[in-house]
DNA sequence: TAATTTCATTTGTAGGACAAATGTAATAAT
DNA sequence: ATTATTACATTTGTCCTACAAATGAAATTA
């Protein structure tokens, strides 16, 4: 098999060189960077090429630039790069399936943090959310988002929370697709939001994990049957 | 509080416009795009601006361009954007902590997929990995990677697998930091890799989840104590 | 010493130029 | 008439020049 030889453009190469440069020299947020012309001279490329590379890094939030002042390192956000790409039309089916599963994995993994960080106020808020549901056995999409969203919040992990919220549209997209295919899918949930809340009040993280699994079981069935 | 009003550059705006344009018109991988000059004309900006925006999308893998032929939509990779930003020096402590926890969450969430998709061959490979360990109670970093890496592989979810592997260096970075701070941290693992393997052979996914939690407990302790 | 003005610097944007590659159209050869 | 060769038009990648706007610093004035 012939290797897909990589013919990187100058811009690609400069982008890589800059990222390496920042890493090697342990650049930290706030550190100021050399100006564009200097970079172009040093690298022996045009300012255009340097600017295209910098533009990429700027998009990712790695650098910031106050016009006519200079460029400084900045704190990138882990997820912006991902966010921009989350478009169900261009993401492949394989990717979509993977994301669907990824979300199930995440939901199952948070029990410990929930129990370690839950407060009385959190429980009360959950109670309010659950009380608003008209039907215990079938939550609307909004109610699902409210309940599970609150759980993400309770983990106290902002990255996780944003991550989950980003994934949600994709999750719904995939699930709706599956749902359409089948004539009749069994979405009866043996464990309801109220049940989960009850376990959170009086149970253990162990019990909560099992309850959450039962709550998500229809989705798991959907996903695991698919391969 | 005054809002940090957003003064977007032309490039930023064109980037957003293009992404919206692709989404609104349901562009799919393979679809060919108008050329740079046409875009510039339509948007009434210079080719430079268009090129900077396109360069960003190209980096994310949303578009591809075969020189002198034209540009086409392409299948972006969910994680490339994230990968480029994963630099412990510029990621803030808060981000690093969050990633550390995220990895714990992921490890706890995979049990169901493991049990649904494990094969005899997988078990054998795990057995081989565990057998190579010199000390059951304290795995080296390489042994940890081999064992857990095999688990990620067994989930059959490539995105998840890559995600975990991306997160690993950060995980180690954070844990090493914590470790240095404490005079003596108790890293005795009551549940070893061999124990996990045993549960995978003869146990249930329920039991596996609990075993995994005990296996990861020292890390959880590290993380939960920190807030 | 304080207030104002001027200046130099640096990014953002525009626009022109040209090489290289590639598919296509036009031409030549059998 | 069909095939092979050649020329051409198109489009991206790269370089270059130019200039406005903003900003901090320097210089000037009050």
PDB file of N, CA, C and O in Angstrom, chain A residues 119-184:
ATOM      1  N   UNK A 119     -25.610  19.128  46.653  1.00  0.00           N
ATOM      2  CA  UNK A 119     -25.980  19.929  47.818  1.00  0.00           C
ATOM      3  C   UNK A 119     -27.494  19.854  47.996  1.00  0.00           C
ATOM      4  O   UNK A 119     -28.201  19.386  47.116  1.00  0.00           O
ATOM      5  N   UNK A 120     -27.939  20.358  49.123  1.00  0.00           N
ATOM      6  CA  UNK A 120     -29.383  20.378  49.377  1.00  0.00           C
ATOM      7  C   UNK A 120     -30.103  21.176  48.292  1.00  0.00           C
ATOM      8  O   UNK A 120     -31.166  20.807  47.818  1.00  0.00           O
ATOM      9  N   UNK A 121     -29.475  22.296  47.943  1.00  0.00           N
ATOM     10  CA  UNK A 121     -30.067  23.162  46.943  1.00  0.00           C
ATOM     11  C   UNK A 121     -30.225  22.432  45.601  1.00  0.00           C
ATOM     12  O   UNK A 121     -31.254  22.572  44.927  1.00  0.00           O
ATOM     13  N   UNK A 122     -29.226  21.673  45.239  1.00  0.00           N
ATOM     14  CA  UNK A 122     -29.300  20.902  43.999  1.00  0.00           C
ATOM     15  C   UNK A 122     -30.513  19.967  44.021  1.00  0.00           C
ATOM     16  O   UNK A 122     -31.276  19.897  43.065  1.00  0.00           O
ATOM     17  N   UNK A 123     -30.635  19.261  45.122  1.00  0.00           N
ATOM     18  CA  UNK A 123     -31.732  18.297  45.240  1.00  0.00           C
ATOM     19  C   UNK A 123     -33.073  19.001  45.100  1.00  0.00           C
ATOM     20  O   UNK A 123     -33.970  18.513  44.407  1.00  0.00           O
ATOM     21  N   UNK A 124     -33.158  20.153  45.755  1.00  0.00           N
ATOM     22  CA  UNK A 124     -34.407  20.916  45.655  1.00  0.00           C
ATOM     23  C   UNK A 124     -34.702  21.303  44.211  1.00  0.00           C
ATOM     24  O   UNK A 124     -35.839  21.185  43.746  1.00  0.00           O
ATOM     25  N   UNK A 125     -33.675  21.745  43.504  1.00  0.00           N
ATOM     26  CA  UNK A 125     -33.882  22.138  42.121  1.00  0.00           C
ATOM     27  C   UNK A 125     -34.319  20.950  41.263  1.00  0.00           C
ATOM     28  O   UNK A 125     -35.186  21.079  40.395  1.00  0.00           O
ATOM     29  N   UNK A 126     -33.697  19.817  41.531  1.00  0.00           N
ATOM     30  CA  UNK A 126     -34.101  18.618  40.797  1.00  0.00           C
ATOM     31  C   UNK A 126     -35.560  18.286  41.091  1.00  0.00           C
ATOM     32  O   UNK A 126     -36.330  17.927  40.200  1.00  0.00           O
ATOM     33  N   UNK A 127     -35.903  18.398  42.368  1.00  0.00           N
ATOM     34  CA  UNK A 127     -37.292  18.131  42.773  1.00  0.00           C
ATOM     35  C   UNK A 127     -38.245  19.032  41.992  1.00  0.00           C
ATOM     36  O   UNK A 127     -39.269  18.567  41.470  1.00  0.00           O
ATOM     37  N   UNK A 128     -37.879  20.287  41.872  1.00  0.00           N
ATOM     38  CA  UNK A 128     -38.718  21.229  41.127  1.00  0.00           C
ATOM     39  C   UNK A 128     -38.859  20.795  39.674  1.00  0.00           C
ATOM     40  O   UNK A 128     -39.953  20.799  39.096  1.00  0.00           O
ATOM     41  N   UNK A 129     -37.757  20.408  39.086  1.00  0.00           N
ATOM     42  CA  UNK A 129     -37.775  19.988  37.674  1.00  0.00           C
ATOM     43  C   UNK A 129     -38.670  18.765  37.493  1.00  0.00           C
ATOM     44  O   UNK A 129     -39.474  18.689  36.560  1.00  0.00           O
ATOM     45  N   UNK A 130     -38.504  17.808  38.392  1.00  0.00           N
ATOM     46  CA  UNK A 130     -39.287  16.576  38.267  1.00  0.00           C
ATOM     47  C   UNK A 130     -40.769  16.858  38.503  1.00  0.00           C
ATOM     48  O   UNK A 130     -41.639  16.296  37.826  1.00  0.00           O
ATOM     49  N   UNK A 131     -41.053  17.722  39.452  1.00  0.00           N
ATOM     50  CA  UNK A 131     -42.453  18.027  39.766  1.00  0.00           C
ATOM     51  C   UNK A 131     -43.171  18.647  38.579  1.00  0.00           C
ATOM     52  O   UNK A 131     -44.373  18.466  38.406  1.00  0.00           O
ATOM     53  N   UNK A 132     -42.434  19.372  37.779  1.00  0.00           N
ATOM     54  CA  UNK A 132     -43.046  20.042  36.632  1.00  0.00           C
ATOM     55  C   UNK A 132     -43.434  19.083  35.511  1.00  0.00           C
ATOM     56  O   UNK A 132     -44.202  19.424  34.627  1.00  0.00           O
ATOM     57  N   UNK A 133     -42.858  17.878  35.562  1.00  0.00           N
ATOM     58  CA  UNK A 133     -43.173  16.920  34.498  1.00  0.00           C
ATOM     59  C   UNK A 133     -44.636  16.512  34.575  1.00  0.00           C
ATOM     60  O   UNK A 133     -45.160  16.193  35.637  1.00  0.00           O
ATOM     61  N   UNK A 134     -45.279  16.508  33.441  1.00  0.00           N
ATOM     62  CA  UNK A 134     -46.687  16.132  33.418  1.00  0.00           C
ATOM     63  C   UNK A 134     -46.852  14.616  33.485  1.00  0.00           C
ATOM     64  O   UNK A 134     -47.762  14.096  34.116  1.00  0.00           O
ATOM     65  N   UNK A 135     -45.917  13.936  32.847  1.00  0.00           N
ATOM     66  CA  UNK A 135     -46.013  12.477  32.816  1.00  0.00           C
ATOM     67  C   UNK A 135     -44.689  11.872  33.285  1.00  0.00           C
ATOM     68  O   UNK A 135     -43.650  12.067  32.655  1.00  0.00           O
ATOM     69  N   UNK A 136     -44.774  11.142  34.397  1.00  0.00           N
ATOM     70  CA  UNK A 136     -43.550  10.575  34.949  1.00  0.00           C
ATOM     71  C   UNK A 136     -42.847   9.630  33.982  1.00  0.00           C
ATOM     72  O   UNK A 136     -41.630   9.542  33.954  1.00  0.00           O
ATOM     73  N   UNK A 137     -43.618   8.939  33.193  1.00  0.00           N
ATOM     74  CA  UNK A 137     -43.043   7.858  32.388  1.00  0.00           C
ATOM     75  C   UNK A 137     -42.573   8.270  31.007  1.00  0.00           C
ATOM     76  O   UNK A 137     -41.925   7.523  30.318  1.00  0.00           O
ATOM     77  N   UNK A 138     -42.939   9.457  30.621  1.00  0.00           N
ATOM     78  CA  UNK A 138     -42.430   9.905  29.335  1.00  0.00           C
ATOM     79  C   UNK A 138     -42.168  11.401  29.366  1.00  0.00           C
ATOM     80  O   UNK A 138     -43.087  12.205  29.265  1.00  0.00           O
ATOM     81  N   UNK A 139     -40.895  11.744  29.516  1.00  0.00           N
ATOM     82  CA  UNK A 139     -40.527  13.148  29.599  1.00  0.00           C
ATOM     83  C   UNK A 139     -40.428  13.728  28.198  1.00  0.00           C
ATOM     84  O   UNK A 139     -40.032  13.039  27.258  1.00  0.00           O
ATOM     85  N   UNK A 140     -40.787  14.987  28.063  1.00  0.00           N
ATOM     86  CA  UNK A 140     -40.580  15.650  26.781  1.00  0.00           C
ATOM     87  C   UNK A 140     -39.097  15.940  26.618  1.00  0.00           C
ATOM     88  O   UNK A 140     -38.320  15.819  27.572  1.00  0.00           O
ATOM     89  N   UNK A 141     -38.744  16.334  25.434  1.00  0.00           N
ATOM     90  CA  UNK A 141     -37.337  16.620  25.181  1.00  0.00           C
ATOM     91  C   UNK A 141     -36.854  17.721  26.115  1.00  0.00           C
ATOM     92  O   UNK A 141     -35.759  17.655  26.671  1.00  0.00           O
ATOM     93  N   UNK A 142     -37.686  18.738  26.310  1.00  0.00           N
ATOM     94  CA  UNK A 142     -37.308  19.844  27.189  1.00  0.00           C
ATOM     95  C   UNK A 142     -37.100  19.365  28.627  1.00  0.00           C
ATOM     96  O   UNK A 142     -36.173  19.783  29.306  1.00  0.00           O
ATOM     97  N   UNK A 143     -37.988  18.489  29.057  1.00  0.00           N
ATOM     98  CA  UNK A 143     -37.858  17.984  30.421  1.00  0.00           C
ATOM     99  C   UNK A 143     -36.608  17.133  30.579  1.00  0.00           C
ATOM    100  O   UNK A 143     -35.921  17.182  31.613  1.00  0.00           O
ATOM    101  N   UNK A 144     -36.312  16.365  29.535  1.00  0.00           N
ATOM    102  CA  UNK A 144     -35.074  15.576  29.553  1.00  0.00           C
ATOM    103  C   UNK A 144     -33.867  16.492  29.707  1.00  0.00           C
ATOM    104  O   UNK A 144     -32.981  16.265  30.525  1.00  0.00           O
ATOM    105  N   UNK A 145     -33.875  17.531  28.902  1.00  0.00           N
ATOM    106  CA  UNK A 145     -32.743  18.452  28.930  1.00  0.00           C
ATOM    107  C   UNK A 145     -32.620  19.130  30.281  1.00  0.00           C
ATOM    108  O   UNK A 145     -31.531  19.276  30.833  1.00  0.00           O
ATOM    109  N   UNK A 146     -33.752  19.533  30.843  1.00  0.00           N
ATOM    110  CA  UNK A 146     -33.728  20.199  32.140  1.00  0.00           C
ATOM    111  C   UNK A 146     -33.147  19.283  33.212  1.00  0.00           C
ATOM    112  O   UNK A 146     -32.246  19.675  33.959  1.00  0.00           O
ATOM    113  N   UNK A 147     -33.639  18.058  33.250  1.00  0.00           N
ATOM    114  CA  UNK A 147     -33.203  17.138  34.297  1.00  0.00           C
ATOM    115  C   UNK A 147     -31.730  16.763  34.136  1.00  0.00           C
ATOM    116  O   UNK A 147     -30.926  16.957  35.047  1.00  0.00           O
ATOM    117  N   UNK A 148     -31.408  16.262  32.953  1.00  0.00           N
ATOM    118  CA  UNK A 148     -30.020  15.821  32.758  1.00  0.00           C
ATOM    119  C   UNK A 148     -29.062  17.009  32.766  1.00  0.00           C
ATOM    120  O   UNK A 148     -27.944  16.907  33.269  1.00  0.00           O
ATOM    121  N   UNK A 149     -29.509  18.121  32.233  1.00  0.00           N
ATOM    122  CA  UNK A 149     -28.675  19.318  32.274  1.00  0.00           C
ATOM    123  C   UNK A 149     -28.310  19.701  33.693  1.00  0.00           C
ATOM    124  O   UNK A 149     -27.170  20.052  33.984  1.00  0.00           O
ATOM    125  N   UNK A 150     -29.282  19.615  34.561  1.00  0.00           N
ATOM    126  CA  UNK A 150     -29.015  19.900  35.977  1.00  0.00           C
ATOM    127  C   UNK A 150     -27.979  18.925  36.541  1.00  0.00           C
ATOM    128  O   UNK A 150     -27.108  19.327  37.325  1.00  0.00           O
ATOM    129  N   UNK A 151     -28.086  17.678  36.139  1.00  0.00           N
ATOM    130  CA  UNK A 151     -27.084  16.704  36.598  1.00  0.00           C
ATOM    131  C   UNK A 151     -25.684  17.112  36.158  1.00  0.00           C
ATOM    132  O   UNK A 151     -24.729  17.069  36.941  1.00  0.00           O
ATOM    133  N   UNK A 152     -25.555  17.503  34.877  1.00  0.00           N
ATOM    134  CA  UNK A 152     -24.228  17.910  34.400  1.00  0.00           C
ATOM    135  C   UNK A 152     -23.700  19.052  35.252  1.00  0.00           C
ATOM    136  O   UNK A 152     -22.534  19.082  35.638  1.00  0.00           O
ATOM    137  N   UNK A 153     -24.589  19.980  35.526  1.00  0.00           N
ATOM    138  CA  UNK A 153     -24.187  21.143  36.298  1.00  0.00           C
ATOM    139  C   UNK A 153     -23.667  20.714  37.668  1.00  0.00           C
ATOM    140  O   UNK A 153     -22.693  21.256  38.178  1.00  0.00           O
ATOM    141  N   UNK A 154     -24.344  19.739  38.227  1.00  0.00           N
ATOM    142  CA  UNK A 154     -23.985  19.300  39.584  1.00  0.00           C
ATOM    143  C   UNK A 154     -22.611  18.646  39.669  1.00  0.00           C
ATOM    144  O   UNK A 154     -22.040  18.530  40.747  1.00  0.00           O
ATOM    145  N   UNK A 155     -22.094  18.182  38.539  1.00  0.00           N
ATOM    146  CA  UNK A 155     -20.761  17.580  38.587  1.00  0.00           C
ATOM    147  C   UNK A 155     -19.705  18.611  38.947  1.00  0.00           C
ATOM    148  O   UNK A 155     -18.598  18.253  39.360  1.00  0.00           O
ATOM    149  N   UNK A 156     -20.025  19.893  38.760  1.00  0.00           N
ATOM    150  CA  UNK A 156     -19.055  20.933  39.084  1.00  0.00           C
ATOM    151  C   UNK A 156     -17.909  20.991  38.098  1.00  0.00           C
ATOM    152  O   UNK A 156     -16.894  21.624  38.341  1.00  0.00           O
ATOM    153  N   UNK A 157     -18.105  20.336  36.958  1.00  0.00           N
ATOM    154  CA  UNK A 157     -17.046  20.291  35.951  1.00  0.00           C
ATOM    155  C   UNK A 157     -17.541  20.998  34.686  1.00  0.00           C
ATOM    156  O   UNK A 157     -18.309  20.452  33.906  1.00  0.00           O
ATOM    157  N   UNK A 158     -17.062  22.217  34.498  1.00  0.00           N
ATOM    158  CA  UNK A 158     -17.584  23.027  33.401  1.00  0.00           C
ATOM    159  C   UNK A 158     -17.300  22.429  32.028  1.00  0.00           C
ATOM    160  O   UNK A 158     -18.141  22.484  31.130  1.00  0.00           O
ATOM    161  N   UNK A 159     -16.113  21.899  31.875  1.00  0.00           N
ATOM    162  CA  UNK A 159     -15.775  21.291  30.585  1.00  0.00           C
ATOM    163  C   UNK A 159     -16.748  20.170  30.267  1.00  0.00           C
ATOM    164  O   UNK A 159     -17.296  20.081  29.177  1.00  0.00           O
ATOM    165  N   UNK A 160     -16.956  19.328  31.254  1.00  0.00           N
ATOM    166  CA  UNK A 160     -17.899  18.227  31.075  1.00  0.00           C
ATOM    167  C   UNK A 160     -19.281  18.748  30.722  1.00  0.00           C
ATOM    168  O   UNK A 160     -19.942  18.244  29.802  1.00  0.00           O
ATOM    169  N   UNK A 161     -19.691  19.751  31.429  1.00  0.00           N
ATOM    170  CA  UNK A 161     -21.026  20.291  31.196  1.00  0.00           C
ATOM    171  C   UNK A 161     -21.165  20.810  29.769  1.00  0.00           C
ATOM    172  O   UNK A 161     -22.097  20.449  29.044  1.00  0.00           O
ATOM    173  N   UNK A 162     -20.219  21.641  29.356  1.00  0.00           N
ATOM    174  CA  UNK A 162     -20.283  22.167  27.996  1.00  0.00           C
ATOM    175  C   UNK A 162     -20.224  21.041  26.978  1.00  0.00           C
ATOM    176  O   UNK A 162     -20.913  21.056  25.959  1.00  0.00           O
ATOM    177  N   UNK A 163     -19.385  20.096  27.243  1.00  0.00           N
ATOM    178  CA  UNK A 163     -19.222  18.956  26.353  1.00  0.00           C
ATOM    179  C   UNK A 163     -20.555  18.249  26.131  1.00  0.00           C
ATOM    180  O   UNK A 163     -20.991  18.010  25.008  1.00  0.00           O
ATOM    181  N   UNK A 164     -21.214  17.948  27.218  1.00  0.00           N
ATOM    182  CA  UNK A 164     -22.503  17.284  27.143  1.00  0.00           C
ATOM    183  C   UNK A 164     -23.509  18.100  26.350  1.00  0.00           C
ATOM    184  O   UNK A 164     -24.260  17.583  25.530  1.00  0.00           O
ATOM    185  N   UNK A 165     -23.527  19.377  26.614  1.00  0.00           N
ATOM    186  CA  UNK A 165     -24.496  20.231  25.942  1.00  0.00           C
ATOM    187  C   UNK A 165     -24.206  20.307  24.450  1.00  0.00           C
ATOM    188  O   UNK A 165     -25.123  20.316  23.628  1.00  0.00           O
ATOM    189  N   UNK A 166     -22.934  20.316  24.101  1.00  0.00           N
ATOM    190  CA  UNK A 166     -22.578  20.287  22.686  1.00  0.00           C
ATOM    191  C   UNK A 166     -23.071  19.010  22.021  1.00  0.00           C
ATOM    192  O   UNK A 166     -23.546  19.015  20.889  1.00  0.00           O
ATOM    193  N   UNK A 167     -22.926  17.924  22.743  1.00  0.00           N
ATOM    194  CA  UNK A 167     -23.253  16.620  22.182  1.00  0.00           C
ATOM    195  C   UNK A 167     -24.755  16.397  22.042  1.00  0.00           C
ATOM    196  O   UNK A 167     -25.207  15.566  21.251  1.00  0.00           O
ATOM    197  N   UNK A 168     -25.510  17.157  22.797  1.00  0.00           N
ATOM    198  CA  UNK A 168     -26.951  16.879  22.864  1.00  0.00           C
ATOM    199  C   UNK A 168     -27.671  16.907  21.510  1.00  0.00           C
ATOM    200  O   UNK A 168     -28.411  15.975  21.195  1.00  0.00           O
ATOM    201  N   UNK A 169     -27.460  17.938  20.711  1.00  0.00           N
ATOM    202  CA  UNK A 169     -28.164  17.956  19.416  1.00  0.00           C
ATOM    203  C   UNK A 169     -27.839  16.730  18.564  1.00  0.00           C
ATOM    204  O   UNK A 169     -28.721  16.163  17.927  1.00  0.00           O
ATOM    205  N   UNK A 170     -26.582  16.345  18.579  1.00  0.00           N
ATOM    206  CA  UNK A 170     -26.183  15.172  17.809  1.00  0.00           C
ATOM    207  C   UNK A 170     -26.890  13.935  18.352  1.00  0.00           C
ATOM    208  O   UNK A 170     -27.403  13.104  17.605  1.00  0.00           O
ATOM    209  N   UNK A 171     -26.920  13.841  19.654  1.00  0.00           N
ATOM    210  CA  UNK A 171     -27.593  12.722  20.303  1.00  0.00           C
ATOM    211  C   UNK A 171     -29.046  12.628  19.842  1.00  0.00           C
ATOM    212  O   UNK A 171     -29.517  11.581  19.401  1.00  0.00           O
ATOM    213  N   UNK A 172     -29.710  13.738  19.911  1.00  0.00           N
ATOM    214  CA  UNK A 172     -31.113  13.752  19.484  1.00  0.00           C
ATOM    215  C   UNK A 172     -31.252  13.400  18.004  1.00  0.00           C
ATOM    216  O   UNK A 172     -32.117  12.626  17.622  1.00  0.00           O
ATOM    217  N   UNK A 173     -30.390  13.969  17.204  1.00  0.00           N
ATOM    218  CA  UNK A 173     -30.402  13.708  15.772  1.00  0.00           C
ATOM    219  C   UNK A 173     -30.315  12.206  15.498  1.00  0.00           C
ATOM    220  O   UNK A 173     -31.131  11.645  14.767  1.00  0.00           O
ATOM    221  N   UNK A 174     -29.345  11.579  16.114  1.00  0.00           N
ATOM    222  CA  UNK A 174     -29.148  10.145  15.888  1.00  0.00           C
ATOM    223  C   UNK A 174     -30.336   9.348  16.395  1.00  0.00           C
ATOM    224  O   UNK A 174     -30.851   8.469  15.709  1.00  0.00           O
ATOM    225  N   UNK A 175     -30.768   9.684  17.592  1.00  0.00           N
ATOM    226  CA  UNK A 175     -31.859   8.905  18.164  1.00  0.00           C
ATOM    227  C   UNK A 175     -33.137   9.042  17.336  1.00  0.00           C
ATOM    228  O   UNK A 175     -33.854   8.057  17.125  1.00  0.00           O
ATOM    229  N   UNK A 176     -33.373  10.237  16.865  1.00  0.00           N
ATOM    230  CA  UNK A 176     -34.551  10.441  16.021  1.00  0.00           C
ATOM    231  C   UNK A 176     -34.454   9.585  14.758  1.00  0.00           C
ATOM    232  O   UNK A 176     -35.423   8.974  14.321  1.00  0.00           O
ATOM    233  N   UNK A 177     -33.261   9.526  14.190  1.00  0.00           N
ATOM    234  CA  UNK A 177     -33.052   8.687  13.017  1.00  0.00           C
ATOM    235  C   UNK A 177     -33.399   7.227  13.286  1.00  0.00           C
ATOM    236  O   UNK A 177     -34.148   6.594  12.551  1.00  0.00           O
ATOM    237  N   UNK A 178     -32.837   6.713  14.338  1.00  0.00           N
ATOM    238  CA  UNK A 178     -33.105   5.324  14.697  1.00  0.00           C
ATOM    239  C   UNK A 178     -34.593   5.110  14.881  1.00  0.00           C
ATOM    240  O   UNK A 178     -35.169   4.154  14.408  1.00  0.00           O
ATOM    241  N   UNK A 179     -35.162   6.045  15.586  1.00  0.00           N
ATOM    242  CA  UNK A 179     -36.562   5.940  15.926  1.00  0.00           C
ATOM    243  C   UNK A 179     -37.417   5.842  14.667  1.00  0.00           C
ATOM    244  O   UNK A 179     -38.346   5.052  14.579  1.00  0.00           O
ATOM    245  N   UNK A 180     -37.067   6.662  13.681  1.00  0.00           N
ATOM    246  CA  UNK A 180     -37.838   6.664  12.448  1.00  0.00           C
ATOM    247  C   UNK A 180     -37.752   5.307  11.745  1.00  0.00           C
ATOM    248  O   UNK A 180     -38.711   4.843  11.150  1.00  0.00           O
ATOM    249  N   UNK A 181     -36.597   4.702  11.800  1.00  0.00           N
ATOM    250  CA  UNK A 181     -36.394   3.433  11.106  1.00  0.00           C
ATOM    251  C   UNK A 181     -37.300   2.335  11.641  1.00  0.00           C
ATOM    252  O   UNK A 181     -37.877   1.561  10.899  1.00  0.00           O
ATOM    253  N   UNK A 182     -37.381   2.270  12.920  1.00  0.00           N
ATOM    254  CA  UNK A 182     -38.159   1.191  13.519  1.00  0.00           C
ATOM    255  C   UNK A 182     -39.650   1.521  13.477  1.00  0.00           C
ATOM    256  O   UNK A 182     -40.051   2.672  13.568  1.00  0.00           O
ATOM    257  N   UNK A 183     -40.438   0.488  13.354  1.00  0.00           N
ATOM    258  CA  UNK A 183     -41.874   0.691  13.328  1.00  0.00           C
ATOM    259  C   UNK A 183     -42.345   1.151  14.702  1.00  0.00           C
ATOM    260  O   UNK A 183     -43.075   2.117  14.847  1.00  0.00           O
ATOM    261  N   UNK A 184     -41.860   0.442  15.672  1.00  0.00           N
ATOM    262  CA  UNK A 184     -42.289   0.793  17.014  1.00  0.00           C
ATOM    263  C   UNK A 184     -41.168   0.443  17.985  1.00  0.00           C
ATOM    264  O   UNK A 184     -40.840  -0.707  18.171  1.00  0.00           O
TER     265      UNK A 184
END
